[in-house]
Coordinates of C-alpha atoms and ligand atoms in Angstrom, one line a residue:
M1 CA -8.3 21.4 -2.8
S2 CA -5.1 23.1 -2.2
E3 CA -4.8 26.8 -3.0
R4 CA -2.5 27.7 -5.9
I5 CA -0.7 31.0 -5.7
S6 CA 1.3 32.3 -8.6
G7 CA 5.0 33.0 -8.6
T8 CA 8.3 31.6 -9.8
P9 CA 11.6 31.3 -8.1
Q10 CA 14.1 34.0 -8.9
G11 CA 17.8 33.6 -9.2
S12 CA 20.1 30.7 -9.7
A13 CA 19.3 27.1 -8.7
P14 CA 20.0 26.3 -5.0
D15 CA 23.0 24.2 -4.0
L16 CA 20.7 21.3 -3.1
D17 CA 17.1 20.2 -3.9
V18 CA 16.7 19.0 -0.3
L19 CA 18.7 19.5 2.9
V20 CA 17.8 17.0 5.7
I21 CA 18.7 17.8 9.3
G22 CA 19.6 14.8 11.3
A23 CA 20.9 11.3 10.5
G24 CA 18.7 9.3 12.9
F25 CA 16.2 6.8 11.7
A26 CA 14.1 9.5 10.1
G27 CA 16.9 11.3 8.3
L28 CA 18.4 8.1 7.0
Y29 CA 15.2 6.8 5.4
Q30 CA 14.4 10.3 4.0
L31 CA 17.8 10.5 2.3
H32 CA 17.4 7.0 0.9
R33 CA 14.0 7.9 -0.6
L34 CA 15.3 11.2 -2.1
R35 CA 18.4 9.6 -3.6
R36 CA 16.4 6.9 -5.3
L37 CA 14.2 9.6 -6.9
G38 CA 17.2 11.6 -8.2
Y39 CA 17.1 14.6 -5.8
R40 CA 20.3 16.3 -4.9
A41 CA 20.0 15.8 -1.2
R42 CA 22.3 15.9 1.8
I43 CA 22.0 15.3 5.5
I44 CA 23.7 17.6 8.1
E45 CA 24.3 15.7 11.3
A46 CA 25.7 17.0 14.6
G47 CA 27.0 13.7 15.7
D48 CA 30.0 11.9 14.3
D49 CA 28.0 9.0 13.1
V50 CA 24.4 8.0 12.2
G51 CA 21.8 6.7 14.7
G52 CA 20.4 9.8 16.4
T53 CA 18.9 8.9 19.8
W54 CA 20.9 5.6 19.7
Y55 CA 24.1 7.5 19.0
W56 CA 23.8 9.8 22.0
N57 CA 22.0 7.7 24.6
R58 CA 24.6 5.1 25.5
Y59 CA 24.0 4.9 29.2
P60 CA 24.1 1.4 30.8
G61 CA 20.9 -0.5 30.1
A62 CA 19.7 1.8 27.3
R63 CA 17.1 -0.2 25.4
C64 CA 14.0 0.3 23.3
D65 CA 10.6 -0.2 24.8
I66 CA 9.0 -1.3 21.5
E67 CA 9.7 -4.8 20.3
S68 CA 12.6 -5.0 17.9
V69 CA 10.6 -6.6 15.1
E70 CA 8.3 -3.6 15.2
Y71 CA 10.9 -1.0 15.9
S72 CA 12.6 -1.5 12.6
Y73 CA 12.2 -0.3 9.0
S74 CA 9.6 -1.9 6.9
F75 CA 10.5 -0.2 3.6
D76 CA 12.7 -3.0 2.2
P77 CA 11.5 -6.6 2.6
E78 CA 15.1 -7.8 2.1
L79 CA 16.4 -5.6 4.9
Q80 CA 13.8 -6.9 7.3
Q81 CA 14.5 -10.5 6.3
E82 CA 18.3 -10.2 6.7
W83 CA 18.6 -8.4 10.0
D84 CA 18.8 -10.5 13.1
W85 CA 17.3 -9.0 16.3
S86 CA 18.9 -10.9 19.1
E87 CA 16.5 -9.8 21.9
R88 CA 12.8 -9.1 22.1
Y89 CA 13.7 -5.5 23.0
A90 CA 16.9 -4.3 21.3
A91 CA 19.6 -2.7 23.4
Q92 CA 21.3 0.5 22.3
P93 CA 24.4 -1.1 20.8
E94 CA 22.3 -3.3 18.5
L95 CA 20.1 -0.4 17.4
L96 CA 23.2 1.7 16.6
S97 CA 24.6 -1.2 14.6
Y98 CA 21.4 -1.4 12.7
A99 CA 21.5 2.3 11.9
R100 CA 25.1 1.9 10.7
H101 CA 24.2 -1.1 8.6
V102 CA 21.4 0.8 6.9
A103 CA 23.7 3.7 6.2
D104 CA 26.2 1.4 4.6
R105 CA 23.8 -0.9 2.9
Y106 CA 22.2 1.9 0.9
G107 CA 25.5 3.9 0.5
L108 CA 24.1 6.9 2.4
R109 CA 27.3 8.1 4.1
E110 CA 28.6 9.9 1.0
D111 CA 25.7 12.3 1.3
I112 CA 26.0 13.0 5.0
T113 CA 28.0 15.8 6.6
F114 CA 28.9 14.7 10.1
G115 CA 30.0 16.7 13.1
T116 CA 28.2 19.7 12.0
R117 CA 25.2 21.4 13.6
V118 CA 22.6 23.5 11.8
E119 CA 22.3 26.9 13.5
R120 CA 20.0 28.9 11.4
L121 CA 17.6 28.7 8.4
D122 CA 16.6 31.8 6.5
W123 CA 13.8 31.7 3.9
D124 CA 14.2 33.7 0.7
D125 CA 10.7 34.2 -0.7
D126 CA 11.9 35.5 -4.0
A127 CA 14.2 32.6 -4.7
Y128 CA 12.0 30.0 -3.0
R129 CA 14.8 28.6 -1.0
W130 CA 16.3 28.3 2.4
T131 CA 19.8 29.3 3.3
V132 CA 21.1 26.9 5.9
T133 CA 23.9 28.0 8.1
T134 CA 26.0 25.6 10.2
D135 CA 28.3 25.9 13.2
D136 CA 31.4 25.7 11.0
G137 CA 30.3 29.0 9.4
T138 CA 29.3 27.4 6.1
S139 CA 26.0 28.2 4.3
R140 CA 24.2 26.1 1.8
T141 CA 21.0 26.8 -0.1
A142 CA 18.3 24.3 -0.6
R143 CA 14.8 24.4 -2.1
Y144 CA 13.4 22.3 0.7
V145 CA 14.5 21.5 4.2
I146 CA 13.3 18.5 6.1
A147 CA 13.9 18.6 9.9
A148 CA 14.4 15.0 11.0
T149 CA 15.6 16.4 14.3
G150 CA 13.9 13.9 16.7
C151 CA 11.4 14.4 19.4
L152 CA 13.7 13.7 22.4
S153 CA 17.0 15.0 21.2
V154 CA 17.7 18.1 23.2
P155 CA 18.5 17.2 26.8
S156 CA 17.0 19.1 29.6
R157 CA 19.8 20.0 32.0
P158 CA 18.3 21.6 35.1
V159 CA 20.7 23.7 37.1
F160 CA 21.9 22.1 40.3
E161 CA 23.7 24.7 42.4
G162 CA 27.3 23.7 43.0
L163 CA 27.4 20.9 40.4
E164 CA 30.7 22.3 39.1
D165 CA 32.2 22.0 42.6
F166 CA 31.6 18.2 42.7
A167 CA 35.0 16.5 43.1
G168 CA 33.8 13.2 41.5
E169 CA 32.5 12.3 38.0
V170 CA 29.3 13.6 36.5
Y171 CA 27.4 12.0 33.6
W172 CA 24.2 12.8 31.8
T173 CA 22.4 9.7 30.4
S174 CA 21.6 11.7 27.2
G175 CA 25.3 12.2 26.5
W176 CA 27.0 9.2 27.9
P177 CA 30.8 8.8 27.1
H178 CA 31.3 6.7 24.1
D179 CA 34.0 4.6 25.7
G180 CA 31.8 3.7 28.6
V181 CA 32.3 4.4 32.3
D182 CA 33.6 2.1 34.9
L183 CA 31.2 2.3 37.9
A184 CA 32.4 -0.9 39.6
G185 CA 32.8 -0.4 43.4
K186 CA 31.8 3.2 43.3
R187 CA 29.2 5.2 45.3
V188 CA 26.8 6.4 42.7
A189 CA 23.9 8.9 42.9
V190 CA 21.2 9.0 40.2
I191 CA 18.9 11.9 39.8
G192 CA 15.8 11.2 37.7
T193 CA 13.4 8.2 37.6
G194 CA 11.9 8.3 34.1
S195 CA 12.7 5.6 31.5
S196 CA 16.4 6.6 31.3
G197 CA 16.8 6.6 35.0
L198 CA 15.0 3.3 35.5
Q199 CA 17.1 1.6 32.9
T200 CA 20.3 3.0 34.3
I201 CA 19.5 2.2 37.9
T202 CA 18.6 -1.4 37.0
A203 CA 21.7 -1.9 35.0
I204 CA 24.3 -0.4 37.4
A205 CA 22.9 -1.7 40.7
P206 CA 24.8 -5.1 40.4
V207 CA 28.2 -3.4 40.0
V208 CA 28.2 -0.3 42.1
A209 CA 29.2 -0.3 45.8
E210 CA 26.4 2.0 46.8
L211 CA 23.5 3.4 44.8
T212 CA 21.4 6.3 46.0
V213 CA 18.4 7.2 43.8
F214 CA 17.0 10.8 44.1
Q215 CA 13.3 10.6 43.1
R216 CA 11.0 13.5 42.6
T217 CA 8.2 11.6 40.9
P218 CA 7.9 7.8 40.8
S219 CA 7.1 6.1 37.4
F220 CA 4.6 3.5 36.5
A221 CA 6.4 0.6 35.0
V222 CA 5.3 -2.6 33.3
P223 CA 7.6 -5.6 32.9
A224 CA 9.4 -6.1 29.6
H225 CA 9.9 -9.8 29.8
N226 CA 12.8 -9.3 27.6
G227 CA 14.7 -12.3 26.4
P228 CA 16.1 -14.1 23.4
N229 CA 14.1 -13.5 20.2
E230 CA 14.5 -16.5 17.9
E231 CA 10.9 -17.6 18.0
R232 CA 9.4 -14.1 17.6
L233 CA 11.8 -13.2 14.8
A234 CA 11.1 -16.5 12.9
E235 CA 7.4 -15.8 13.2
A236 CA 7.9 -12.1 12.2
R237 CA 9.9 -13.1 9.1
K238 CA 7.0 -15.2 7.9
H239 CA 4.4 -12.5 8.5
Y240 CA 6.2 -9.2 8.2
P241 CA 3.8 -7.8 5.5
E242 CA 0.7 -8.5 7.7
I243 CA 2.5 -7.2 10.9
R244 CA 3.4 -3.9 9.1
E245 CA 0.0 -3.5 7.7
Y246 CA -1.6 -4.0 11.0
S247 CA 0.8 -1.6 12.7
R248 CA 0.2 1.1 10.2
M249 CA -3.5 1.2 10.8
S250 CA -3.4 0.6 14.5
R251 CA -3.7 3.3 17.2
T252 CA -0.2 2.8 18.5
G253 CA 1.9 1.9 15.4
F254 CA 2.7 -1.6 16.7
R255 CA 0.8 -4.8 17.4
C256 CA -1.2 -4.2 20.5
P257 CA -4.6 -5.8 21.1
E258 CA -7.0 -2.8 21.4
S259 CA -9.8 -3.5 23.7
Q260 CA -13.3 -2.3 22.8
R261 CA -14.4 -2.8 26.4
T262 CA -14.8 -0.1 29.1
L263 CA -13.2 -1.0 32.4
T264 CA -16.0 0.6 34.4
E265 CA -18.6 -1.7 32.8
T266 CA -16.5 -4.8 33.2
G267 CA -16.6 -7.1 36.3
A268 CA -13.7 -6.8 38.7
E269 CA -12.6 -10.4 38.1
E270 CA -12.6 -10.0 34.4
V271 CA -10.7 -6.7 34.8
R272 CA -8.1 -8.5 36.8
R273 CA -7.8 -11.3 34.4
E274 CA -7.3 -8.9 31.5
F275 CA -4.6 -7.0 33.4
D276 CA -2.9 -10.2 34.5
T277 CA -2.8 -11.4 30.8
R278 CA -1.2 -8.1 29.7
W279 CA 1.2 -8.0 32.6
A280 CA 2.3 -11.6 31.7
D281 CA 2.7 -10.5 28.0
G282 CA 4.8 -7.5 29.1
G283 CA 5.3 -4.2 27.4
L284 CA 3.3 -1.0 26.8
C285 CA 0.0 -2.7 25.7
F286 CA -0.9 -2.8 29.3
S287 CA -2.5 0.6 29.1
S288 CA -4.7 -0.4 26.1
A289 CA -6.5 -3.1 28.2
F290 CA -9.7 -1.0 28.3
K291 CA -10.6 2.0 26.2
D292 CA -11.6 4.2 29.1
V293 CA -8.3 4.0 31.1
L294 CA -7.1 7.3 29.6
R295 CA -10.6 8.9 29.6
D296 CA -12.2 8.0 32.9
A297 CA -10.6 8.9 36.2
R298 CA -12.3 5.9 37.9
A299 CA -11.1 3.4 35.3
N300 CA -7.6 5.0 35.5
E301 CA -7.4 4.7 39.2
I302 CA -8.3 1.0 39.0
A303 CA -5.5 0.4 36.5
A304 CA -3.1 2.5 38.6
E305 CA -3.9 0.6 41.7
Y306 CA -3.3 -2.7 39.9
V307 CA 0.3 -1.5 39.1
R308 CA 0.8 -0.2 42.7
A309 CA -0.2 -3.6 44.0
R310 CA 2.4 -5.1 41.8
I311 CA 5.0 -2.7 43.1
R312 CA 4.0 -3.6 46.7
A313 CA 4.5 -7.3 45.8
K314 CA 8.0 -6.6 44.5
V315 CA 9.4 -4.3 47.2
R316 CA 9.8 -5.9 50.6
D317 CA 9.8 -2.7 52.7
P318 CA 6.1 -1.4 52.6
E319 CA 7.2 2.2 53.2
L320 CA 9.6 2.1 50.4
A321 CA 7.0 0.5 48.1
E322 CA 4.7 3.4 48.9
K323 CA 7.4 5.9 48.0
L324 CA 7.9 4.1 44.7
S325 CA 4.2 4.1 43.9
P326 CA 2.9 7.0 41.7
R327 CA -0.1 8.8 43.2
T328 CA 0.1 12.3 41.7
Y329 CA -0.9 11.8 38.1
P330 CA -3.1 9.4 36.1
I331 CA -1.4 6.2 34.9
A332 CA -0.2 6.5 31.3
S333 CA -0.6 10.3 31.3
K334 CA 3.2 10.3 31.7
R335 CA 5.0 7.9 29.4
M336 CA 5.0 4.5 31.1
C337 CA 8.3 2.7 31.6
V338 CA 9.0 -0.8 30.6
D339 CA 11.3 -2.4 33.2
T340 CA 13.4 -5.5 33.9
G341 CA 13.6 -5.9 37.6
Y342 CA 13.7 -2.2 38.5
F343 CA 11.6 -2.3 41.7
E344 CA 13.4 -5.4 43.0
V345 CA 16.7 -3.3 42.9
Y346 CA 15.5 -1.6 46.1
N347 CA 15.5 -4.9 48.1
Q348 CA 19.2 -4.8 48.1
D349 CA 21.0 -3.3 51.1
H350 CA 23.4 -1.1 49.1
V351 CA 20.5 0.7 47.3
S352 CA 18.5 3.5 48.9
L353 CA 15.9 6.0 47.8
V354 CA 15.7 9.7 48.6
D355 CA 12.3 11.1 48.2
L356 CA 12.9 14.7 47.0
N357 CA 9.4 15.7 48.1
E358 CA 10.5 15.1 51.6
Q359 CA 14.0 16.4 51.2
P360 CA 14.6 18.5 48.1
V361 CA 18.1 18.9 46.6
R362 CA 19.6 22.0 48.1
R363 CA 22.9 22.0 46.4
I364 CA 25.8 19.9 45.3
T365 CA 29.2 20.1 47.1
A366 CA 32.6 18.6 46.4
R367 CA 31.5 15.5 48.5
G368 CA 28.0 14.9 47.2
I369 CA 24.4 15.9 47.2
V370 CA 22.9 18.0 50.0
T371 CA 19.2 17.7 50.6
G372 CA 16.6 18.9 53.1
G373 CA 15.5 22.2 54.6
A374 CA 17.4 24.7 56.7
G375 CA 18.6 22.9 59.9
H376 CA 17.7 19.5 58.5
E377 CA 20.3 19.3 55.8
R378 CA 21.8 16.0 55.0
T379 CA 24.8 15.2 52.6
Y380 CA 24.8 12.1 50.6
D381 CA 28.5 11.4 49.8
C382 CA 29.2 9.9 46.4
D383 CA 31.9 9.3 43.8
V384 CA 29.7 9.7 40.7
I385 CA 26.5 11.6 39.9
V386 CA 24.3 10.4 37.0
L387 CA 21.7 12.8 35.7
A388 CA 18.7 11.3 33.9
T389 CA 16.6 14.5 33.8
G390 CA 15.0 14.1 30.4
F391 CA 14.5 16.3 27.3
D392 CA 13.0 19.4 25.9
A393 CA 10.6 17.3 24.0
M394 CA 9.1 17.7 20.6
T395 CA 9.8 21.4 20.1
G396 CA 13.3 21.5 21.6
A397 CA 15.4 20.7 18.5
L398 CA 13.4 22.9 16.2
N399 CA 13.4 25.9 18.6
A400 CA 17.2 25.4 19.2
M401 CA 17.7 26.6 15.6
E402 CA 17.1 30.2 14.4
I403 CA 14.5 29.5 11.8
R404 CA 13.4 32.6 10.1
G405 CA 10.5 32.3 7.7
D406 CA 8.2 35.1 6.7
G407 CA 9.8 37.6 9.1
R408 CA 9.2 35.9 12.4
T409 CA 11.3 33.0 13.8
L410 CA 9.6 29.7 14.5
R411 CA 10.6 30.1 18.2
E412 CA 8.6 33.4 18.3
K413 CA 5.6 31.9 16.5
W414 CA 5.6 28.9 18.9
E415 CA 6.0 31.0 22.0
H416 CA 2.6 29.9 23.3
G417 CA 3.0 26.3 22.0
P418 CA 3.7 24.7 18.7
R419 CA 1.4 25.3 15.8
T420 CA 1.5 23.0 12.8
Y421 CA -0.7 21.5 10.1
L422 CA -0.6 17.7 10.6
G423 CA 2.7 18.1 12.4
L424 CA 4.3 18.3 9.0
M425 CA 4.5 22.1 8.3
S426 CA 3.9 25.4 10.0
A427 CA 2.3 28.4 8.3
G428 CA 4.8 31.1 7.5
F429 CA 7.6 28.6 7.0
P430 CA 7.3 27.4 3.4
N431 CA 9.2 24.4 2.1
L432 CA 10.1 23.3 5.6
F433 CA 8.9 19.9 6.6
M434 CA 9.1 18.2 9.9
V435 CA 9.3 14.5 10.5
T436 CA 7.2 13.5 13.5
G437 CA 6.6 17.1 14.4
P438 CA 4.4 18.3 17.2
Q439 CA 0.7 17.6 16.6
S440 CA 1.4 14.3 14.9
P441 CA 1.2 10.9 16.7
S442 CA 5.0 10.7 17.0
V443 CA 5.9 10.0 20.7
L444 CA 2.6 8.3 21.4
S445 CA 3.4 5.7 18.8
N446 CA 6.0 3.4 17.6
M447 CA 8.4 6.0 16.2
M448 CA 9.5 3.8 13.3
T449 CA 5.9 3.5 12.0
S450 CA 5.4 7.2 12.3
V451 CA 8.8 8.1 10.8
E452 CA 8.2 5.9 7.8
Y453 CA 4.8 7.4 7.2
H454 CA 6.0 11.0 7.4
V455 CA 9.0 10.4 5.2
D456 CA 6.7 8.7 2.6
W457 CA 4.2 11.5 2.9
I458 CA 6.8 14.2 2.4
T459 CA 8.4 12.4 -0.5
R460 CA 5.1 12.0 -2.2
A461 CA 4.4 15.7 -1.7
L462 CA 7.8 16.6 -3.2
E463 CA 7.0 14.3 -6.2
Y464 CA 3.7 16.0 -6.6
L465 CA 5.3 19.5 -6.7
R466 CA 7.9 18.3 -9.2
E467 CA 5.4 16.7 -11.5
H468 CA 3.3 19.8 -11.5
G469 CA 6.1 22.3 -12.0
L470 CA 5.6 23.7 -8.5
H471 CA 8.3 25.0 -6.2
R472 CA 6.7 26.2 -3.0
M473 CA 4.4 24.6 -0.4
E474 CA 3.1 26.1 2.8
A475 CA 0.5 25.2 5.4
A476 CA -2.5 27.5 5.1
P477 CA -3.2 29.4 8.4
E478 CA -6.8 28.3 8.5
A479 CA -5.9 24.7 8.0
E480 CA -3.3 25.0 10.7
D481 CA -5.8 26.6 13.1
N482 CA -8.2 23.8 12.6
W483 CA -5.6 21.2 13.1
V484 CA -4.3 22.8 16.3
N485 CA -7.9 23.0 17.6
T486 CA -8.5 19.4 16.7
T487 CA -5.4 18.1 18.5
N488 CA -6.2 20.2 21.6
D489 CA -9.9 19.1 21.6
L490 CA -8.8 15.4 21.3
A491 CA -6.3 15.7 24.2
D492 CA -9.0 17.4 26.3
L493 CA -11.2 14.3 26.0
T494 CA -8.5 12.4 27.9
L495 CA -6.7 12.6 31.2
M496 CA -3.4 13.4 29.5
P497 CA -3.4 17.2 30.2
Q498 CA -3.7 16.5 34.0
A499 CA 0.0 15.4 34.3
A500 CA 3.0 17.6 34.5
S501 CA 4.6 15.6 31.8
W502 CA 7.0 16.3 29.0
Y503 CA 4.1 15.7 26.6
M504 CA 2.8 18.9 28.1
G505 CA 6.1 20.8 28.1
A506 CA 5.8 20.8 31.9
N507 CA 9.4 19.7 32.6
I508 CA 10.9 22.8 31.0
P509 CA 10.7 26.0 33.1
G510 CA 8.8 28.7 31.2
K511 CA 7.6 26.4 28.4
Q512 CA 4.0 26.8 27.5
R513 CA 1.9 23.9 28.8
V514 CA 0.1 22.4 25.9
F515 CA -0.4 18.8 25.0
M516 CA 1.9 18.4 22.0
P517 CA 1.3 15.1 20.3
F518 CA -1.8 14.1 18.2
I519 CA -3.7 11.5 20.3
G520 CA -6.2 10.4 17.7
G521 CA -4.1 7.3 16.8
V522 CA -1.7 6.3 14.0
G523 CA -4.3 4.7 11.7
T524 CA -6.7 7.6 11.9
Y525 CA -3.9 10.1 11.4
R526 CA -2.8 8.1 8.3
Q527 CA -6.2 8.2 6.8
I528 CA -6.3 12.0 7.3
G529 CA -2.9 12.5 5.8
D530 CA -3.7 10.3 2.9
G531 CA -6.9 12.1 2.3
V532 CA -5.1 15.5 2.3
A533 CA -2.6 14.2 -0.3
V534 CA -5.3 12.7 -2.5
A535 CA -7.2 16.0 -2.4
H536 CA -4.2 17.7 -4.0
Y537 CA -2.8 18.8 -0.6
H538 CA -5.9 20.3 0.8
G539 CA -5.0 23.0 3.4
F540 CA -1.7 23.7 1.8
E541 CA -0.8 26.6 -0.5
L542 CA 1.2 25.6 -3.5
A543 CA 3.1 27.9 -5.9
Ligands
NAP601 P1 11.9 11.9 31.8 O1 10.9 10.8 31.6 O2 11.5 13.2 31.5 O3 12.4 11.7 33.2 C1 13.2 12.7 33.8 C2 13.3 12.4 35.3 O4 14.2 13.4 35.9 C3 12.0 12.5 36.0 O5 12.0 11.6 37.0 C4 12.0 13.9 36.6 O6 11.2 14.1 37.7 C5 13.5 14.0 36.9 N1 14.0 15.4 37.1 C6 14.0 16.3 36.1 N2 14.5 17.5 36.6 C7 14.8 17.3 37.9 C8 15.3 18.1 38.9 N3 15.6 19.3 38.7 N4 15.4 17.5 40.2 C9 15.1 16.2 40.4 N5 14.6 15.4 39.4 C10 14.4 15.9 38.2 O7 13.2 11.6 30.9 P2 13.8 10.2 30.3 O8 13.8 9.2 31.4 O9 15.1 10.6 29.6 O10 12.8 9.8 29.3 C11 12.2 10.6 28.3 C12 11.5 9.8 27.3 O11 12.4 9.3 26.4 C13 10.7 8.7 27.8 O12 9.5 9.0 28.3 C14 10.6 7.8 26.6 O13 9.6 8.2 25.7 C15 12.0 8.0 26.0 N6 12.9 7.0 26.4 C16 12.6 5.7 26.1 C17 13.4 4.7 26.5 C18 13.0 3.3 26.0 O14 12.6 3.2 24.9 N7 13.1 2.4 26.8 C19 14.5 4.9 27.3 C20 14.7 6.2 27.7 C21 13.9 7.2 27.2 P3 9.7 14.7 37.4 O15 8.9 13.6 36.8 O16 9.3 15.1 38.8 O17 9.8 15.9 36.5

């Protein structure tokens, strides 16, 4: 049972019942649910339109790595029947149109303030409300705040000495110009070879005059086999309820055959057959082929070597193929990429790879990028530099705000890593919910499945509070401690902590290295979350 503490809010009613931060897919659905239930709710959004990730990340080739029929809302059967997904994996423009369609279809725009960034939140424990201050100097009060701020929304922008001296154009994939960029016939340098880099490189290679890729760590990538979607969409339209039900209780939040077999106990020929089948199907299910791939180093190495052999088969120059083959971390311990002809790009004469382990970036000059050690410097001349250097994942957007709860800021509390109960609330910060917060499945799952679950869970909690005449909800410290320990223990059963990944916060200098998402699976997490709700919000203090 939850603990009840006594108290009533002092003072006048707040401006809003609920203030939601962010108009990405999480914020839009949250606003829709709240409006239907009669809450006075408003979204504050930094961008000038809805769409979140798909509003900002407009780089060439930007595309989802979960199939469109799964990376879509399930809450309205009519919406899912009426929307046409033209490709197996939707590209950014289509995803942005979808977000806009949803905003218009449900009349959400009237309750969204665009072009405004939340800077600070101050909790008033007498009035049980947050004061939310935005960058236009305005303050609003709200009983509840829901941070729908996204897991990969704050770009990581490493400092490259001399970047400001570069005479050409500089673009970050995470903030690509809305009018597009003409790269035709230009000499382009790309730094970063994660998902954003791979997609950009593949998309721009056919149009640029010269492409030089600066790689620090190669990525494992599985083929997307993207293409027209009529058949999949027709099948999905017939079976959406079953598809959604399956996804909600699955490990990953989308349809993916989960193997019960261990690789190390399966014959080599059968292992190969299973990998071949998944490779031919395409997509992220590759890493679910055997249940020990992420737990057993030997199994992991066999899976990794399968992918490296595929890279060798695609890249004609064996030395180059080796440079493109990851060897420094277990496969799937960094987010795998889903590609469409990425490795083949390097077979073209105008494309070259610079291995930053051999020649690190020294500085950037007016002409281009200088690499190498003293006496061995080399300048790569270019007209354009594209930076695909990633994000301050999971905690970045929350820590970017000054969130002051019971005295401390959230940033101070999370100095040694995020601490939450269920990834939904953090002790000391009452009435502040997070959608897909740290220590929830979030980035390890189909975000749509996880977003919908969290929004539904939070909405149900707000309804519970309203029905019981309650006004304050806070994670209990002991429940939070237990949850943090559980998530850490689960991660330690896997190979995930071995990688210097953004899951671990390792891409941000000075950030505490701790595995941030809950790795126990979407279905299991859902059962836990539902159990907590049924037990009158066990582990939360209600007032
Ligand atoms: P990322 O995976 O973190 O990749 C960043 C890349 O930049 C890495 O190759 C990194 O190298 C490199 N880098 C960072 N700082 C550098 C420096 N100072 N010098 C040289 N190289 C540097 O970021 P991302 O590609 O934006 O992807 C982040 C996540 O967003 C993905 O994992 C995925 O979850 C999501 N995403 C999904 C899609 C999709 O759905 N298809 C597309 C884009 C992004 P190191 O590895 O050595 O640090």
